[in-house]
PDB file of C-alpha atoms in Angstrom:
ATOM      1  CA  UNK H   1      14.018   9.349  68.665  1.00  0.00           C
ATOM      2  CA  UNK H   2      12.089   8.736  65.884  1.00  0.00           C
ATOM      3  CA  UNK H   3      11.688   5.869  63.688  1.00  0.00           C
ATOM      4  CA  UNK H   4      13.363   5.691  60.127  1.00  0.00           C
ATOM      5  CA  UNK H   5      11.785   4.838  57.044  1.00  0.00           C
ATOM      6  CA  UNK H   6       8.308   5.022  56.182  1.00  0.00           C
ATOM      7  CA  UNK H   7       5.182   3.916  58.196  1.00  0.00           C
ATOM      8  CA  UNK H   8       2.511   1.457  56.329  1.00  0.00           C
ATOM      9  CA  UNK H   9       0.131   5.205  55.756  1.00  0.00           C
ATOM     10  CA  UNK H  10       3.168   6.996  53.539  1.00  0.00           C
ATOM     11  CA  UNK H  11       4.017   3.505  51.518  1.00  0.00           C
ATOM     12  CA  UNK H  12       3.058   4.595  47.665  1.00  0.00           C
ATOM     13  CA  UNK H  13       2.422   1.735  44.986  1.00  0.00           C
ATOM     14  CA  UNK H  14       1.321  -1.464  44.466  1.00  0.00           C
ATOM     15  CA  UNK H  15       1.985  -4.730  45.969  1.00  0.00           C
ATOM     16  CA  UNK H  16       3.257  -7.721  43.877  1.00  0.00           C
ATOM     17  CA  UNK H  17      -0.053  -9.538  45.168  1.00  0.00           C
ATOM     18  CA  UNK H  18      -2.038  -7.220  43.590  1.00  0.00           C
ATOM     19  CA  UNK H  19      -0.388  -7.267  40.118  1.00  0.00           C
ATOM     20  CA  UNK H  20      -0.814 -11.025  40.148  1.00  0.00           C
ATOM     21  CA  UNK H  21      -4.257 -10.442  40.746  1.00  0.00           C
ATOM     22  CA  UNK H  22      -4.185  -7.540  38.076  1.00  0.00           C
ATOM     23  CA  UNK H  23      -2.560 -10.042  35.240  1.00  0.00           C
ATOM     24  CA  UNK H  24      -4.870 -13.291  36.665  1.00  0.00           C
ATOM     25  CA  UNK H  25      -7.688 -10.973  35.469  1.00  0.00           C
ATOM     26  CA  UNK H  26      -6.701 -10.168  32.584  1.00  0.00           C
ATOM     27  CA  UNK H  27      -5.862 -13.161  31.449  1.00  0.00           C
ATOM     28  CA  UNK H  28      -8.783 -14.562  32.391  1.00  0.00           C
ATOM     29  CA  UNK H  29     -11.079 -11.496  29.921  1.00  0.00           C
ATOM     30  CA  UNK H  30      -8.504 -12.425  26.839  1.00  0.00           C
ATOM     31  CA  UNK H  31      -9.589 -16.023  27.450  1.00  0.00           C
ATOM     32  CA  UNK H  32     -13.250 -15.741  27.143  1.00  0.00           C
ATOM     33  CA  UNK H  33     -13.203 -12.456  24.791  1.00  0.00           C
ATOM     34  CA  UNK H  34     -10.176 -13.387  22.122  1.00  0.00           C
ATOM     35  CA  UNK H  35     -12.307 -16.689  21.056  1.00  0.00           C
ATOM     36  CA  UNK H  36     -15.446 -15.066  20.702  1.00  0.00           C
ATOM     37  CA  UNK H  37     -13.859 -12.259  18.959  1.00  0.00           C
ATOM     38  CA  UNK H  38     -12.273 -14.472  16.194  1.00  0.00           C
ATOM     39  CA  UNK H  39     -15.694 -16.152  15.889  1.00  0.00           C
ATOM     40  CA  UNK H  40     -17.416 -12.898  15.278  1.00  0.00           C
ATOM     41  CA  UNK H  41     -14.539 -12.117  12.436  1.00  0.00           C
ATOM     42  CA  UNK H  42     -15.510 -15.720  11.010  1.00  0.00           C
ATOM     43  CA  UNK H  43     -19.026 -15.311  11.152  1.00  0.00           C
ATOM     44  CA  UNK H  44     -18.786 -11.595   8.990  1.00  0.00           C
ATOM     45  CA  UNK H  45     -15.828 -13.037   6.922  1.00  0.00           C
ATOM     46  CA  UNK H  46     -18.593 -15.801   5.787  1.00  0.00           C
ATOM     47  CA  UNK H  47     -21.732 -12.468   5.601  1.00  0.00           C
ATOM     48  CA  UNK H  48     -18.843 -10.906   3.327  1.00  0.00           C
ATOM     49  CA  UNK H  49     -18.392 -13.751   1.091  1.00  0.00           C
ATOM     50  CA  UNK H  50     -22.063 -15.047   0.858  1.00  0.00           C
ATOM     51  CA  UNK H  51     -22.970 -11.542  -0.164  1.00  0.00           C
ATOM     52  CA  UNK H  52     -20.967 -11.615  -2.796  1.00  0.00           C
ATOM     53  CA  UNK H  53     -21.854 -14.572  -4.015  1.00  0.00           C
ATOM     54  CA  UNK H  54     -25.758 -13.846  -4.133  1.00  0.00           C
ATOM     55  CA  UNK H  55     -24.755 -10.478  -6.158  1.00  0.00           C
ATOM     56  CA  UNK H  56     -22.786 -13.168  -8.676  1.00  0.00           C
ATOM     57  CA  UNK H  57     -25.880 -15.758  -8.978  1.00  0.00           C
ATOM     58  CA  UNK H  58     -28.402 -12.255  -9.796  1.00  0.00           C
ATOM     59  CA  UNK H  59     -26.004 -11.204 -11.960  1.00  0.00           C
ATOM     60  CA  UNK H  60     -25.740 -14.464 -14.423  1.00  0.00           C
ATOM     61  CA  UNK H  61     -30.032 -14.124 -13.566  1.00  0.00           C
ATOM     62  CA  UNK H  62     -29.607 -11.061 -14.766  1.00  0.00           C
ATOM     63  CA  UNK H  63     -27.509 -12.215 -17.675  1.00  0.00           C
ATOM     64  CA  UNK H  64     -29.944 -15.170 -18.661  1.00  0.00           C
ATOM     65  CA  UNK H  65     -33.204 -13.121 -18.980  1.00  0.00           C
ATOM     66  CA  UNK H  66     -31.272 -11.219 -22.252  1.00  0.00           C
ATOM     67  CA  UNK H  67     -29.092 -14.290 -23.965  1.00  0.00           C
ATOM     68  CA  UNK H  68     -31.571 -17.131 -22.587  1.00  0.00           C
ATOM     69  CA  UNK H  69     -28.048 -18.656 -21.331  1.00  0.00           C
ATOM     70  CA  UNK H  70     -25.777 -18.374 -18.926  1.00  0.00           C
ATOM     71  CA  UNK H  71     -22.054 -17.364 -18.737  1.00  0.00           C
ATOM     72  CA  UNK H  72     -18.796 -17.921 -16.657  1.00  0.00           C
ATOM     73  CA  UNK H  73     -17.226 -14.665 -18.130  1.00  0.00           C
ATOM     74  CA  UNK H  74     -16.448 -11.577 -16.413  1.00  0.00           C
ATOM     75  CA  UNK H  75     -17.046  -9.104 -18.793  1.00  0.00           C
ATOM     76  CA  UNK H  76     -20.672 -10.496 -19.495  1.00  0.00           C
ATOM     77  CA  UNK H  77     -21.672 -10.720 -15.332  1.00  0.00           C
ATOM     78  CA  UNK H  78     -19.727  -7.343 -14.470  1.00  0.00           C
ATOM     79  CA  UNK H  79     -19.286  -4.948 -17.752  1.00  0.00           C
ATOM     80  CA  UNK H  80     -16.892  -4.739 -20.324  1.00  0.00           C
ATOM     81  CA  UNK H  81     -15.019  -2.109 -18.168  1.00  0.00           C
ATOM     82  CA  UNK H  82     -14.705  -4.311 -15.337  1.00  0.00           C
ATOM     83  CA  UNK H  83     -10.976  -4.510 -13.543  1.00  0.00           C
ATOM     84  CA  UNK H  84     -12.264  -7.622 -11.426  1.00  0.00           C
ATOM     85  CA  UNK H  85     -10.777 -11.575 -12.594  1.00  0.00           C
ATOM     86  CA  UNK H  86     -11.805 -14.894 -12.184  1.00  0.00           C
ATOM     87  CA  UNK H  87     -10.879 -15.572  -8.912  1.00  0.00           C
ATOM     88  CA  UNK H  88     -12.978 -13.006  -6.741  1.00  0.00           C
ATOM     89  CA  UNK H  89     -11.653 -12.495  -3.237  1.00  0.00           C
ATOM     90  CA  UNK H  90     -14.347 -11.822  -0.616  1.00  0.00           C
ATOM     91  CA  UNK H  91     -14.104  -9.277   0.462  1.00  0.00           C
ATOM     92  CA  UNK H  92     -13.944  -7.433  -2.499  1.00  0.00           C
ATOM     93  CA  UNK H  93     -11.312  -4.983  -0.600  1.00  0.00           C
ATOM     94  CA  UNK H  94      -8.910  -6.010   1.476  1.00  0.00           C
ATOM     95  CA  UNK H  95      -7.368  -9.135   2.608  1.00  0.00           C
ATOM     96  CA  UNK H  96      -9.357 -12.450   0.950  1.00  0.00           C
ATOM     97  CA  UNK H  97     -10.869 -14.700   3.513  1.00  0.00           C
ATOM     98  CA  UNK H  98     -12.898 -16.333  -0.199  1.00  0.00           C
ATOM     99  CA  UNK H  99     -12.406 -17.022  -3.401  1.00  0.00           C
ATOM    100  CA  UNK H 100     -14.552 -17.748  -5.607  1.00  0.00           C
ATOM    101  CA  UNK H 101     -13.976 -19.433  -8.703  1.00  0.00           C
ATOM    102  CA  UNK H 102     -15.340 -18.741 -12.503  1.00  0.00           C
ATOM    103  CA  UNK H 103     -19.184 -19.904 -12.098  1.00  0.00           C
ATOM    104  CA  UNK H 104     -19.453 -23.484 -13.279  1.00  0.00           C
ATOM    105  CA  UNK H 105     -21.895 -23.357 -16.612  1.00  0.00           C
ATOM    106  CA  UNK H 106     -24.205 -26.147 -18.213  1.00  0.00           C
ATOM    107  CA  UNK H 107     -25.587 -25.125 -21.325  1.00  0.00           C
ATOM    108  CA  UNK H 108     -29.134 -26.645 -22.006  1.00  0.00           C
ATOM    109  CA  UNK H 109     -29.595 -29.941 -23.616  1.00  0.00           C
ATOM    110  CA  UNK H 110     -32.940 -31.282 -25.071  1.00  0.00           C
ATOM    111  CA  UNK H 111     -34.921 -31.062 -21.901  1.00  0.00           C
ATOM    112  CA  UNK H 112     -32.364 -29.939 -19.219  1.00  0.00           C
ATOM    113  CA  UNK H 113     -32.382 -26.402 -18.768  1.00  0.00           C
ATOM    114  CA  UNK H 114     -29.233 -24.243 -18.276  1.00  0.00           C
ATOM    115  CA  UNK H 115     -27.581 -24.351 -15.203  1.00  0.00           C
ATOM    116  CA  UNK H 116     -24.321 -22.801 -12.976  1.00  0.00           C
ATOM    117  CA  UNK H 117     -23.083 -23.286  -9.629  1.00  0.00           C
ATOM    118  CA  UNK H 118     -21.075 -20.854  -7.661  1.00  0.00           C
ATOM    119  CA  UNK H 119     -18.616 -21.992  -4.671  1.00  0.00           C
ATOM    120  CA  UNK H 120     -17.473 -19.488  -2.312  1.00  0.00           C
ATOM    121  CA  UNK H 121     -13.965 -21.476  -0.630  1.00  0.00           C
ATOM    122  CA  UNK H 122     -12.469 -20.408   2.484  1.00  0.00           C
ATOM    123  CA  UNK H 123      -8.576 -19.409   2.257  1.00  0.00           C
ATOM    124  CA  UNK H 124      -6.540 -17.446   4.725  1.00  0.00           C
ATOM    125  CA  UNK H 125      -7.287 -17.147   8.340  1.00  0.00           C
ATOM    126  CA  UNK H 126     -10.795 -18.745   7.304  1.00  0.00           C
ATOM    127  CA  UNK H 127      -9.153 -22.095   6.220  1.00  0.00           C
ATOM    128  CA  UNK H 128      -9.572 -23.019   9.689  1.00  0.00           C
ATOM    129  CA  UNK H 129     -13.180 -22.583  10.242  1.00  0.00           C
ATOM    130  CA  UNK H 130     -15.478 -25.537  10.323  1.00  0.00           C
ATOM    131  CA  UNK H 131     -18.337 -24.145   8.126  1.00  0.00           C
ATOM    132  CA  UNK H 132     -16.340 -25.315   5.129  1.00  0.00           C
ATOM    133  CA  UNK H 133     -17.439 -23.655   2.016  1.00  0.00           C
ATOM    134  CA  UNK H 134     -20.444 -22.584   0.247  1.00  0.00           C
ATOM    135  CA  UNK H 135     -22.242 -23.237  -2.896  1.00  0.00           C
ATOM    136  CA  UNK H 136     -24.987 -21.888  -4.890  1.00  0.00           C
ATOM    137  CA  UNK H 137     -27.151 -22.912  -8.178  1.00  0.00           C
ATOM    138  CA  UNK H 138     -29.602 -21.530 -10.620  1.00  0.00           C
ATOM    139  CA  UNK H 139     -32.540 -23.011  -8.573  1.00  0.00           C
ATOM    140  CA  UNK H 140     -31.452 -21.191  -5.349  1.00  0.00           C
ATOM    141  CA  UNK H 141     -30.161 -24.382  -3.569  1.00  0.00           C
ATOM    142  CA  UNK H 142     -27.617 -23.760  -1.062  1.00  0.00           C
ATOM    143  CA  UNK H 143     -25.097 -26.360   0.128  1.00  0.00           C
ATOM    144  CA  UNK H 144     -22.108 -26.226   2.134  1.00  0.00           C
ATOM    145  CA  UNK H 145     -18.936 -28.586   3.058  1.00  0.00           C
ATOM    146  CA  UNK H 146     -18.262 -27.828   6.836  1.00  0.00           C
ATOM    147  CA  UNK H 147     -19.091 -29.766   9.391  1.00  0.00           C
ATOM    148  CA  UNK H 148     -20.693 -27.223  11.697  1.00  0.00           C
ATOM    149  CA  UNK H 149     -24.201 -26.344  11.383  1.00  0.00           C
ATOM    150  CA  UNK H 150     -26.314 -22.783  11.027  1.00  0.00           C
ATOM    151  CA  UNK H 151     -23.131 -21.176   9.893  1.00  0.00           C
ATOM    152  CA  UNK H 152     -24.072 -19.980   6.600  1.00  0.00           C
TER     153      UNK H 152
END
């Protein structure tokens, strides 16, 4: 007489021991990668937003060596065509992880040469990350409000 059922040879399929061992896994790769995945979004999210400040700051350069001033207007930085408006987003497409703001214009005085400032401020998903925002001048200086360092 022979036995009924299967032997251990003709079983088919997985064990619930090894689909814990499956999900402990996995779990364990979304740990480590989803962190360092949202800090790689961060980090271009901030490239994004830097770049487009720099192409602001050459654009009022740009704007200063032919009216010896310069100017928090969007037609005068971009072209009377332009579409673009005083906030930017950065990116320029898609959803805005920046804004930045209308640049922030001294005119010259006696002795104290013309000046702006641009600020590049985190909104969105990026309101969360600790390298704050970031600012630029007419003299190139570069400052920022986070707390963490080497971000920008």
């Amino acid at each position: 007489m022979q036995k009924q059922g299967l032997n251990r040879a003709d079983r088919r399929g997985f064990t619930m021991i090894e689909l814990m061992i499956v999900l402990v896994v996995i779990g364990v790769l979304t740990a480590i990668a989803l962190p360092s995945y949202k800090r790689s979004v961060m980090k271009s999210n901030r490239g994004a937003a830097k770049t487009a400040l720099l192409d602001l700051a050459a654009r009022e350069e740009k704007f200063f060596s032919l009216n010896n001033t310069y100017s928090s207007a969007i037609t005068d930085l971009y072209g009377a065509a332009t579409t673009l408006t005083f906030p930017l987003n950065a990116p320029l497409s898609g959803t805005a992880q920046y804004t930045i703001a209308a640049p922030t214009v001294t005119a010259a005085t006696g002795t104290t040469p013309a000046t702006f400032s641009i600020t590049a401020t985190p909104t969105g998903s990026q309101v969360g990350d600790t390298c704050g925002s970031y600012t630029i001048n007419s003299v190139g200086q570069q400052t920022v409000s986070g707390t963490a360092t080497g971000c920008w």
